mmCIF file of C-alpha atoms in Angstrom:
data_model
loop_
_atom_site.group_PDB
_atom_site.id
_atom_site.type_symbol
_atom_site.label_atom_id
_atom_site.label_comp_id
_atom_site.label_asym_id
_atom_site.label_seq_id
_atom_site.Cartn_x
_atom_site.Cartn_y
_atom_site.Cartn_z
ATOM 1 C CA UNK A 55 41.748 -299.110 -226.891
ATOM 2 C CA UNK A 56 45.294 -298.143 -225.891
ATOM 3 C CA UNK A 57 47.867 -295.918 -227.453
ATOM 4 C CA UNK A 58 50.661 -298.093 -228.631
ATOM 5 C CA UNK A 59 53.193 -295.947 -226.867
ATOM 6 C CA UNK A 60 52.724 -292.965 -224.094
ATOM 7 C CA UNK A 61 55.563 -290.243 -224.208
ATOM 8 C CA UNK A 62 55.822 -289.094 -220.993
ATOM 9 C CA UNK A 63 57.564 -285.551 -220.564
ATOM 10 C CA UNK A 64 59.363 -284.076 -217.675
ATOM 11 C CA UNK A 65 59.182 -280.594 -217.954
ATOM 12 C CA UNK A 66 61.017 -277.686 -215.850
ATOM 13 C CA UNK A 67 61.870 -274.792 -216.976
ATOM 14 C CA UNK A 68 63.112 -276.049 -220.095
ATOM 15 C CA UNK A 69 61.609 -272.882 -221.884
ATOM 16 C CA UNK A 70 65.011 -272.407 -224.173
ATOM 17 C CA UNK A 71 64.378 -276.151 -224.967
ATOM 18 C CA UNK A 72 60.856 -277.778 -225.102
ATOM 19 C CA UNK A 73 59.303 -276.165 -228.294
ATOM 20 C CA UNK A 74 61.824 -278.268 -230.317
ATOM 21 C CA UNK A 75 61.206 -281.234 -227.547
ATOM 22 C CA UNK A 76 57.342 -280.614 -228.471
ATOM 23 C CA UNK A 77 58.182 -280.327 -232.440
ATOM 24 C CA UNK A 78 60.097 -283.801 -232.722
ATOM 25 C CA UNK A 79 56.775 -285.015 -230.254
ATOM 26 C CA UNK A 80 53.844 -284.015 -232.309
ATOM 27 C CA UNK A 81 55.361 -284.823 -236.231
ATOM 28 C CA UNK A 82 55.854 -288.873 -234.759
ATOM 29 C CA UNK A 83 55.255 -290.805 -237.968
ATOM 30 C CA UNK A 84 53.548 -293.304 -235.311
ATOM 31 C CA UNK A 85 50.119 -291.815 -235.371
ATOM 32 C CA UNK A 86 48.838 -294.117 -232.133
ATOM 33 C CA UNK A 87 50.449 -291.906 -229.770
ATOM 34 C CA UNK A 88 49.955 -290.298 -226.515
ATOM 35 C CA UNK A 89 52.032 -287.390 -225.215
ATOM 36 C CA UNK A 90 51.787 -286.638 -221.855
ATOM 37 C CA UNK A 91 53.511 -283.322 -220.663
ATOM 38 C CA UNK A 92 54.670 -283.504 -216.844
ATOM 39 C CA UNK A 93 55.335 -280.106 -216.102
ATOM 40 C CA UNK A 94 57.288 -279.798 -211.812
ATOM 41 C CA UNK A 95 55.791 -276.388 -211.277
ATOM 42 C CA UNK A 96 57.866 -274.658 -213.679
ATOM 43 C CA UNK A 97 58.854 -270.865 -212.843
ATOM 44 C CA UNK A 98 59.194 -269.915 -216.567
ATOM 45 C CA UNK A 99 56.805 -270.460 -219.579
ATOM 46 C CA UNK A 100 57.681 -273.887 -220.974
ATOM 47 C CA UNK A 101 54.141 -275.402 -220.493
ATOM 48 C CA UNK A 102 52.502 -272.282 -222.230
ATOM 49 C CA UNK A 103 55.545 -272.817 -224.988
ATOM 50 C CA UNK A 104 53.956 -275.964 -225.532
ATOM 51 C CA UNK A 105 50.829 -274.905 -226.104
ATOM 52 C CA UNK A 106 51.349 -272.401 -228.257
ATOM 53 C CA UNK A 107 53.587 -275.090 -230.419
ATOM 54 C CA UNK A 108 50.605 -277.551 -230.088
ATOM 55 C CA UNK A 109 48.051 -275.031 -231.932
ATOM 56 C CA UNK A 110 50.087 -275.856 -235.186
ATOM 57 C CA UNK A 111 49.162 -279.603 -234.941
ATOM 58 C CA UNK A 112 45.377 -279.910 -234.275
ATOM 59 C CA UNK A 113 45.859 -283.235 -235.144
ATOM 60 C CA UNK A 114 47.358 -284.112 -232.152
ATOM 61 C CA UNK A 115 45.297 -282.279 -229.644
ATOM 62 C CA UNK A 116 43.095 -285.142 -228.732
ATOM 63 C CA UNK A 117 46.533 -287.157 -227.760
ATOM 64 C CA UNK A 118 47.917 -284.703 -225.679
ATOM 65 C CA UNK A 119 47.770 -284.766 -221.561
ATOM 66 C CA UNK A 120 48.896 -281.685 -219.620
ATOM 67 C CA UNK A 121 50.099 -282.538 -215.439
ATOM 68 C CA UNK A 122 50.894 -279.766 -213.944
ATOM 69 C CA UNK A 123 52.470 -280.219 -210.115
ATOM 70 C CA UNK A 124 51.613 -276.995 -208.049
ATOM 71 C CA UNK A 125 54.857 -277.468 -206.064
ATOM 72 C CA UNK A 126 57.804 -278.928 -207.387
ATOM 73 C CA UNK A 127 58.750 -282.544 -206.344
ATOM 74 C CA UNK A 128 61.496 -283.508 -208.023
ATOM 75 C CA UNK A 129 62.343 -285.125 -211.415
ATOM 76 C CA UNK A 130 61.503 -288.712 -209.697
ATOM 77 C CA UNK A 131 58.024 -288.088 -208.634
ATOM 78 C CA UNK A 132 57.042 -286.191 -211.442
ATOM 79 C CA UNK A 133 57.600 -289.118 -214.049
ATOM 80 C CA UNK A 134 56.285 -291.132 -212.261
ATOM 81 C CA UNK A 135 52.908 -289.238 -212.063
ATOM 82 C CA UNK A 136 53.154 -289.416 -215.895
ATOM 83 C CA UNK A 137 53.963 -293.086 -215.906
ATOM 84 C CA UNK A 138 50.423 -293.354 -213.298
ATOM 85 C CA UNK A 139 48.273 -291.443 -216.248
ATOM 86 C CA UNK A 140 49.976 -293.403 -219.138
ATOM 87 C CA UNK A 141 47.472 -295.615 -220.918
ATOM 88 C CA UNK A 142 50.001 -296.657 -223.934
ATOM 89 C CA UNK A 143 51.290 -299.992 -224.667
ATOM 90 C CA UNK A 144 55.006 -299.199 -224.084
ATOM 91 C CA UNK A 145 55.826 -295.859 -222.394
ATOM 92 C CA UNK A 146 59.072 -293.539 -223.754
ATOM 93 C CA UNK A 147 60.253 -291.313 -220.952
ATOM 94 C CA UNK A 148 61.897 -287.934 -222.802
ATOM 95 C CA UNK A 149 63.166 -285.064 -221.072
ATOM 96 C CA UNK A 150 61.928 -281.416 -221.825
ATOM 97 C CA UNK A 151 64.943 -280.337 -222.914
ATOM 98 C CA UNK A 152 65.860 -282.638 -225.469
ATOM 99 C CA UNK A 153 64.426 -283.913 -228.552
ATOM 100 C CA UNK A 154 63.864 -286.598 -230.579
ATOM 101 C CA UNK A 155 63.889 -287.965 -234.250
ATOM 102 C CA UNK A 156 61.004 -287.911 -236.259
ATOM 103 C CA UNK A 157 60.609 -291.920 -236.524
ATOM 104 C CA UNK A 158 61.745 -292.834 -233.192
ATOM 105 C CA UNK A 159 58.414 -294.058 -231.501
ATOM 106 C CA UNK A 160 57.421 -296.256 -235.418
ATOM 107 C CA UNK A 161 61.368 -297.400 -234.833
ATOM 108 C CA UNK A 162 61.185 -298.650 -231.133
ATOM 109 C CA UNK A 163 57.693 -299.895 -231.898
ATOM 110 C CA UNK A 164 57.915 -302.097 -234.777
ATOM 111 C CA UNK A 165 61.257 -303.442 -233.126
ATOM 112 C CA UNK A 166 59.351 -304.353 -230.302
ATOM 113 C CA UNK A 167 56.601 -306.140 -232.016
ATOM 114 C CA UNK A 168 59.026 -307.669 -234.065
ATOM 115 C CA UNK A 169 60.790 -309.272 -230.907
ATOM 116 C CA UNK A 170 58.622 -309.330 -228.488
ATOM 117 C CA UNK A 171 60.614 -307.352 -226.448
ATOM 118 C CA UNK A 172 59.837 -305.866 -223.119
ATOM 119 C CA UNK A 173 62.448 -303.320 -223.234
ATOM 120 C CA UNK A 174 63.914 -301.664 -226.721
ATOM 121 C CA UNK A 175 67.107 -299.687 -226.375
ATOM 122 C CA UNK A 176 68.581 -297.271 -229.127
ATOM 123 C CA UNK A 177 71.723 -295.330 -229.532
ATOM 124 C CA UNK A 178 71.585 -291.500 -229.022
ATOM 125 C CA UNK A 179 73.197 -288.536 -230.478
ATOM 126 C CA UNK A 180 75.060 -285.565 -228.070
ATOM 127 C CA UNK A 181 73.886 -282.114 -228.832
ATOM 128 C CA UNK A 182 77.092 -279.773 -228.385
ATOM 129 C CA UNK A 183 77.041 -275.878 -229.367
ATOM 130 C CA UNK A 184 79.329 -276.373 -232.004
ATOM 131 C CA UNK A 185 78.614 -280.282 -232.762
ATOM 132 C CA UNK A 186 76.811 -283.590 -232.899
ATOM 133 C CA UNK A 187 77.865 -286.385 -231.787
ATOM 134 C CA UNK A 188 76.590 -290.314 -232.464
ATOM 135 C CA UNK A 189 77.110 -292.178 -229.635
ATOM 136 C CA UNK A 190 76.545 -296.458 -228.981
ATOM 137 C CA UNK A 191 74.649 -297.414 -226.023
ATOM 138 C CA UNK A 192 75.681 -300.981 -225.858
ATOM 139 C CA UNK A 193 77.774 -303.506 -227.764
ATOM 140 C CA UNK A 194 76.351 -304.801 -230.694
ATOM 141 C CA UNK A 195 75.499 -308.909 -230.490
ATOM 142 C CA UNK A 196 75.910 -309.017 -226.814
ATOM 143 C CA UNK A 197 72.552 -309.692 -224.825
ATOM 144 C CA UNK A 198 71.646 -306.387 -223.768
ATOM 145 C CA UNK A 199 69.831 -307.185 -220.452
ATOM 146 C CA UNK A 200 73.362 -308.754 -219.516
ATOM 147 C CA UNK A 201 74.777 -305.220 -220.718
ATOM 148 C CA UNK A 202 72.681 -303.281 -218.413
ATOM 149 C CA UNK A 203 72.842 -305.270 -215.057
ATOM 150 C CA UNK A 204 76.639 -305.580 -215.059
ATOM 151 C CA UNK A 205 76.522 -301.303 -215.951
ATOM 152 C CA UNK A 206 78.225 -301.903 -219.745
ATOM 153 C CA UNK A 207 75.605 -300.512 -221.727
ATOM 154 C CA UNK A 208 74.718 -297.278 -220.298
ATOM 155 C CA UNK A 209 72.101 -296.583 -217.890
ATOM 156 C CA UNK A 210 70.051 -293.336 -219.670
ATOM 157 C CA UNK A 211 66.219 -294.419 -219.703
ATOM 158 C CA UNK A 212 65.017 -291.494 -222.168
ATOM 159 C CA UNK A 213 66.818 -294.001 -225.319
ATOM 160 C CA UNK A 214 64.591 -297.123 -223.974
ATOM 161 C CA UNK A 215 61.016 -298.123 -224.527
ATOM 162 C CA UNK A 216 59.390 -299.947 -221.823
ATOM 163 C CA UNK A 217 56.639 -302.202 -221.952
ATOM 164 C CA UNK A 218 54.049 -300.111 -219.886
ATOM 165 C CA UNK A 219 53.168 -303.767 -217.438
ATOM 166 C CA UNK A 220 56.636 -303.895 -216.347
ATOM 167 C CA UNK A 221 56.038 -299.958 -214.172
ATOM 168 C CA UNK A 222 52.542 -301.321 -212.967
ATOM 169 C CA UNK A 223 54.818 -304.763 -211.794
ATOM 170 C CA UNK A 224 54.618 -304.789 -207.652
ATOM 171 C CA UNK A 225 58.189 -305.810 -207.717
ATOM 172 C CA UNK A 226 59.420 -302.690 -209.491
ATOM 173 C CA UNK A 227 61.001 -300.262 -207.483
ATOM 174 C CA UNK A 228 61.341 -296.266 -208.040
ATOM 175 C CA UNK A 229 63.417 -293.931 -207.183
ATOM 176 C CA UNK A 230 62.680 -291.503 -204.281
ATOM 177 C CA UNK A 231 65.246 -288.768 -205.555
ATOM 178 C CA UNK A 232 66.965 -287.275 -208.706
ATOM 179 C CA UNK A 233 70.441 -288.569 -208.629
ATOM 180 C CA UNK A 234 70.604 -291.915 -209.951
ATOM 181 C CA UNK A 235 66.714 -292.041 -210.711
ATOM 182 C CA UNK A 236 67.628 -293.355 -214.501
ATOM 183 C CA UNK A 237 70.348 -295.825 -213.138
ATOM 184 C CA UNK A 238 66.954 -297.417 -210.671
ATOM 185 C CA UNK A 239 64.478 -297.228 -213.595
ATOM 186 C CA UNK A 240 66.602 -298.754 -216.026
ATOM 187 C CA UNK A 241 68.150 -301.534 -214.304
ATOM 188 C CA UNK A 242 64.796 -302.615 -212.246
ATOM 189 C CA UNK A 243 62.686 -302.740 -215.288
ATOM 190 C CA UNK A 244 65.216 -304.243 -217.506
ATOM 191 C CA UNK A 245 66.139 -307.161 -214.658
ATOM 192 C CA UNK A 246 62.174 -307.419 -214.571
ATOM 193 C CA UNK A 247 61.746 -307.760 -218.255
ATOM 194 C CA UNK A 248 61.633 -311.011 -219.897
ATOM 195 C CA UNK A 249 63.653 -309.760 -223.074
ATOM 196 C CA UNK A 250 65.363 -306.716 -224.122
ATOM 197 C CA UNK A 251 66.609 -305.901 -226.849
ATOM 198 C CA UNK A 252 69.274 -303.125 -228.499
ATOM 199 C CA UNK A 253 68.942 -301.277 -231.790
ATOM 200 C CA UNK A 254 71.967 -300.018 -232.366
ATOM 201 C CA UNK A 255 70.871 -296.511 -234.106
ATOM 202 C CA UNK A 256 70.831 -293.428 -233.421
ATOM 203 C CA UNK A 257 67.309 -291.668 -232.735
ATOM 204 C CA UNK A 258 67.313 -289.437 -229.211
ATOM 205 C CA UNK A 259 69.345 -286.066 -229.328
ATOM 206 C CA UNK A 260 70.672 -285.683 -225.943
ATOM 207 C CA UNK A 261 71.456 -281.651 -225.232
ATOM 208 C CA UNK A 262 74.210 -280.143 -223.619
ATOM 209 C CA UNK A 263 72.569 -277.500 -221.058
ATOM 210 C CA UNK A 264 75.577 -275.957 -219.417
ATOM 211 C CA UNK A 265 72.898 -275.175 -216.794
ATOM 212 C CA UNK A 266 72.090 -278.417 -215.473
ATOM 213 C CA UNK A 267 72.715 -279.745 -211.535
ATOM 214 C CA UNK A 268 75.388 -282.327 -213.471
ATOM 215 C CA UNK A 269 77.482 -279.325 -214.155
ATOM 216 C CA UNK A 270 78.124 -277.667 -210.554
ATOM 217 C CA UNK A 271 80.865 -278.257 -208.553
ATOM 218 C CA UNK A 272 80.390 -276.445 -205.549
ATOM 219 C CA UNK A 273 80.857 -278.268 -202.257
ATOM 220 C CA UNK A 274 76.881 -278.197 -201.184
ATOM 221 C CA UNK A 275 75.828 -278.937 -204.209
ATOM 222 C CA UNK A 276 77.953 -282.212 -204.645
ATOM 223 C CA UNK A 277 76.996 -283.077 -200.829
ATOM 224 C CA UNK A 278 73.517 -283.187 -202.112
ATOM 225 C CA UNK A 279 73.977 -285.104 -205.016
ATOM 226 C CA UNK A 280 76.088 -287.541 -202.633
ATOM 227 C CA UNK A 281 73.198 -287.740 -200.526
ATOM 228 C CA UNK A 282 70.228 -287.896 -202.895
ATOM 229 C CA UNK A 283 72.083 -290.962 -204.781
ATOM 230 C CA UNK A 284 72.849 -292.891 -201.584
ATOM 231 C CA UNK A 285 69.280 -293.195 -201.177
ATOM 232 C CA UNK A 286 68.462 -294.250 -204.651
ATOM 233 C CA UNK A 287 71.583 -296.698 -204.647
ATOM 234 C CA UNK A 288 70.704 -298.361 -201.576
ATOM 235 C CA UNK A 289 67.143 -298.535 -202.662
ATOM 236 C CA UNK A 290 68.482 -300.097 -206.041
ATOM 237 C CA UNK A 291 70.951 -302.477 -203.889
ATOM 238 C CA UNK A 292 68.379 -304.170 -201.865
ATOM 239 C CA UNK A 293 66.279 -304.616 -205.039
ATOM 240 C CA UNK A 294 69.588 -306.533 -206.293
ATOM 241 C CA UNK A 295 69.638 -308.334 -203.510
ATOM 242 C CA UNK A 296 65.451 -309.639 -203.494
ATOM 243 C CA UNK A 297 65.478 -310.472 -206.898
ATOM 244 C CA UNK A 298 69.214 -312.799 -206.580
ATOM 245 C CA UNK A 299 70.996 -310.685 -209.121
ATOM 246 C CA UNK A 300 74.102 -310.482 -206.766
ATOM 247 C CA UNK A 301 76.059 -313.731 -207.371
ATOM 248 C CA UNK A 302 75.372 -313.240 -211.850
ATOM 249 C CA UNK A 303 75.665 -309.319 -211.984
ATOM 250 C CA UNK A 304 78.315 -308.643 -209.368
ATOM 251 C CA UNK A 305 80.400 -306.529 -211.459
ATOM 252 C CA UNK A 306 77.196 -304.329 -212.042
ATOM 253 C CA UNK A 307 76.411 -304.298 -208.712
ATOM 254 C CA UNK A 308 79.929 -303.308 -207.418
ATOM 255 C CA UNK A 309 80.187 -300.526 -210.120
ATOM 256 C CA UNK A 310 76.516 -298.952 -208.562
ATOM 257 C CA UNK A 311 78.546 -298.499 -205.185
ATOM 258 C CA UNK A 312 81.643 -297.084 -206.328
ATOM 259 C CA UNK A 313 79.411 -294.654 -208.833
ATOM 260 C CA UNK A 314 77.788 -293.447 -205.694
ATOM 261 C CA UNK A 315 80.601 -292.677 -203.661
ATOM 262 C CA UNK A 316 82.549 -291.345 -206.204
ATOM 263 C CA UNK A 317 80.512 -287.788 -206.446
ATOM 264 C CA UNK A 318 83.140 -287.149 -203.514
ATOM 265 C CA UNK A 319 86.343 -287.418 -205.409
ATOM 266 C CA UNK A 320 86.386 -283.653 -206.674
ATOM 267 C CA UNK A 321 86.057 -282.402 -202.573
ATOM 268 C CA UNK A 322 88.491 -285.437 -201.446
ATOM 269 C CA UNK A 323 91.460 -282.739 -200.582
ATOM 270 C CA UNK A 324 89.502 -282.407 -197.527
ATOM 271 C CA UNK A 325 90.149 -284.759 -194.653
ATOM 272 C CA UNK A 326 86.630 -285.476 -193.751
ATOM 273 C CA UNK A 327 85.416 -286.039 -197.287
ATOM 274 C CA UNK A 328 87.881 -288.351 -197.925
ATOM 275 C CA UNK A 329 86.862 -290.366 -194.231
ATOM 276 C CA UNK A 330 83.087 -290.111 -195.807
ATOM 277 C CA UNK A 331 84.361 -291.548 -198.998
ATOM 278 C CA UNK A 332 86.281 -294.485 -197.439
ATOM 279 C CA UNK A 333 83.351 -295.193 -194.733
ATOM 280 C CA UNK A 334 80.671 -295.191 -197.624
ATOM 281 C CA UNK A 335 79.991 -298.724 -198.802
ATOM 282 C CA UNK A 336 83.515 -299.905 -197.034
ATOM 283 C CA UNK A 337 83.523 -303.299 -198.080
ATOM 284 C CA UNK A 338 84.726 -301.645 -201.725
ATOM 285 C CA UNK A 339 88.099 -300.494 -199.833
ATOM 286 C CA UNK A 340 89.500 -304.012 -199.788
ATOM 287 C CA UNK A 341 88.166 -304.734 -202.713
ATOM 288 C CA UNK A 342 89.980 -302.262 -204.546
ATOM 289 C CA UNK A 343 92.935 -303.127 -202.851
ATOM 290 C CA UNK A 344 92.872 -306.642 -202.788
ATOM 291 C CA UNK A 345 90.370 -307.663 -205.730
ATOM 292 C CA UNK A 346 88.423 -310.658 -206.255
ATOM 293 C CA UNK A 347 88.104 -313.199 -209.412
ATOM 294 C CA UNK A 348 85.222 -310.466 -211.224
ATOM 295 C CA UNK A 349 87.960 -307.570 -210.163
ATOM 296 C CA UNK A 350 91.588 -308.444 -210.147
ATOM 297 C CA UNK A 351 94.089 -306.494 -208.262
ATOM 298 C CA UNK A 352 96.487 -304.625 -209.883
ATOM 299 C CA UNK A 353 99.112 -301.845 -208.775
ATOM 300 C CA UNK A 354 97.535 -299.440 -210.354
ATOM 301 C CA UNK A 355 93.791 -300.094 -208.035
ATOM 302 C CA UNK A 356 96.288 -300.079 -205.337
ATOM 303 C CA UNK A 357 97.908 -296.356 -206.352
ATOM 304 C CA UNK A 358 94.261 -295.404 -206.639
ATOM 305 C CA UNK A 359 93.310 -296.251 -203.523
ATOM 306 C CA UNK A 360 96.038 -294.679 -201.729
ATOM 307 C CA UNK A 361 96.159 -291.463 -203.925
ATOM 308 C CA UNK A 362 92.373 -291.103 -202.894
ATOM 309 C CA UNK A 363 92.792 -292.033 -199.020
ATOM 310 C CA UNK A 364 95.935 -288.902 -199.133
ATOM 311 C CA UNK A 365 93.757 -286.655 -200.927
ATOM 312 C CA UNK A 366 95.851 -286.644 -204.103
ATOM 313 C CA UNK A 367 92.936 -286.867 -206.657
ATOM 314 C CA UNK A 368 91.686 -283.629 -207.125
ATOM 315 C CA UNK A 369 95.121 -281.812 -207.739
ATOM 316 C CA UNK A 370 96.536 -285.076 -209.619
ATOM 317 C CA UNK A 371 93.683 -286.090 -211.520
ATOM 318 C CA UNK A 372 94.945 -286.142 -215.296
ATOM 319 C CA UNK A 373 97.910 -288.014 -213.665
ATOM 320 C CA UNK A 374 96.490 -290.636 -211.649
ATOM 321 C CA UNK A 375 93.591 -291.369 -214.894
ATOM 322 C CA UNK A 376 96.580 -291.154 -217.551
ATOM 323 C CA UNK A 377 97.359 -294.468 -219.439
ATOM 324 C CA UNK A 378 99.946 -295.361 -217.164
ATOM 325 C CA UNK A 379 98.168 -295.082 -213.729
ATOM 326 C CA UNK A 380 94.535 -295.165 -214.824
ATOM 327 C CA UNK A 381 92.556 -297.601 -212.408
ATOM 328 C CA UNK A 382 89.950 -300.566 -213.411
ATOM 329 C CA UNK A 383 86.558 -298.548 -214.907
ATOM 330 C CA UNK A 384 84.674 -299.874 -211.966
ATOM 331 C CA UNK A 385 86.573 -297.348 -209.637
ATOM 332 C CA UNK A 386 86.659 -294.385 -211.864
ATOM 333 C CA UNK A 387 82.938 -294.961 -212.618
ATOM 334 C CA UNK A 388 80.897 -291.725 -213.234
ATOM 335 C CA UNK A 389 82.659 -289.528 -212.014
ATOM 336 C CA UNK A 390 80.993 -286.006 -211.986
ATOM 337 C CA UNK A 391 82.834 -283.489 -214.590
ATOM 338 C CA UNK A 392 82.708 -280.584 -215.942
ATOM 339 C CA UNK A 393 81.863 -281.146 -219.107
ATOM 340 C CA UNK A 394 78.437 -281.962 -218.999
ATOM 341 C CA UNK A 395 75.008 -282.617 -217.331
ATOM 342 C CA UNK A 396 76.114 -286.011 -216.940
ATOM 343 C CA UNK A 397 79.717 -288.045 -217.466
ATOM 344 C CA UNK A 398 79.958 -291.767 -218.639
ATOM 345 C CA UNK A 399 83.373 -294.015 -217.657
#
């Protein structure tokens, strides 16, 4: 008989991080668990943290699955080998260096049950140094799989719990690399599922790591990022496109490009960055300029535009985003800052 819900872990040198990860795993008031522990060929001693952590719940030993990658792939790849051993009902996807409340798993469960939902989605809370923050993931009463497709409610898949079918479903599609991977998972399943549905409290702590890729700036690094999520977006894209999402979810499906090609806006001063911006998904420039009935025009998309195409943004940022001059949310959408491992609109 299955587990009724498979955590699956992606671990990676998380070894400041994963023993309270592993805590908030093994004391689950859902006993009908599996835990499955991903680790990408960590350099550090995370997956011997967790072992060590795991001798102070014997209970839990039989429930507990160890993959360990010999070379690292990538945080893509190495869910999904987790997803490929999962055997639960619904599957949670955490990452190492987070953690979670106590009753999350009994929460999402009985919700889902409850509903017959494919897809449960909870609010979070932000783990600062100094604070914690509750945040909303969606907008209460609205339909939530509505939410996700047109990119209102956000896009994180560690607060969701997905029926375990929808991954096996041939029509799902994964991502290849890490930028973007939870914006793929989270849209394809939920455009897959028959119902989803939002529980609007707070149960996954979300942790600042000042260390994460989300947090560097330097030109390489955002060229890869740039790269890495123009495969994943044009990947999600054509998976738009097969399953006729376009026409209903347009908004959604505009805000994917602009999120993509936006990564560039910090490293715009530079001529040939801001040529790679403008040339990357094109069809956005006239949008932005000209608008359409799901985005109007306005004078301030126009300033934007221009600002951008001179190479104004990086030197006039807090002007150009200040009340007066601040363009549509689909064209400031996620942009890379430096406040965090990741940055929502």
């Amino acid at each position: 008989m299955c587990s009724k819900i498979s955590f699956v872990v992606a671990v990676y040198n998380v070894s400041d991080y994963i023993v309270r990860c592993a805590q908030s795993l093994f004391e689950q008031t859902l006993d009908d668990i599996e835990i499955i522990f991903c680790d990408d060929a960590s350099t550090d001693n995370s997956v011997q943290l967790i072992r060590d952590m795991l001798n102070q719940y014997p209970q839990r030993r039989e429930c507990v699955k160890f993959i360990c990658n010999e070379t690292n792939q990538g945080t893509a790849i190495n869910r999904w080998n987790g997803v490929k051993a999962a055997s639960g009902e619904y599957v949670l996807l955490v990452d190492g260096d987070d953690y979670l409340e106590v009753t999350m798993g009994e929460e999402l469960y009985n919700e889902a049950v409850a509903t017959n939902a494919d897809v449960v989605q909870c609010d979070c809370y932000y783990d600062f140094s100094n604070k914690i923050v509750k945040t909303h993931t969606s907008i209460p009463g609205e339909d939530l799989r509505d939410c996700v497709l047109n990119r209102i409610a956000w896009h994180n898949i560690w607060n969701r719990l997905f029926r375990r079918s929808l991954l096996d479903n041939d029509q799902l599609v994964w991502p290849k690399c890490h930028m973007a991977d939870d914006l793929v998972i989270s849209i394809a399943v939920t455009a897959l599922a028959s119902k989803a549905v939002y529980l609007p409290i707070p149960l996954y702590h979300y942790n600042y790591n000042p260390n994460s890729i989300m947090s560097r700036h330097n030109e390489a690094e955002l060229l890869s990022m740039y790269e890495q999520q123009l495969v994943n977006t044009d990947l999600l894209l054509d998976f738009w496109k097969k399953q006729g999402l376009l026409e209903k979810y347009e908004m959604g499906y505009v805000c994917t490009m602009a999120h993509a090609r936006n990564i560039l806006l910090d490293i715009t001063n530079k001529k040939k960055y801001r040529k790679l911006w403008r040339r990357t998904y094109p069809e956005l420039n006239r949008l932005i300029f000209w608008g359409n009935k799901n985005h109007p025009s306005s004078y301030r998309n126009k300033i934007w535009f221009v600002a951008v195409s001179l190479g104004l943004f990086p030197s006039c940022q807090r002007y150009l985003l200040s009340k007066c001059l601040r363009p549509s949310a689909e064209w400031r959408v996620m942009m890379p800052r430096k406040r965090g491992k990741k940055s929502f609109r």
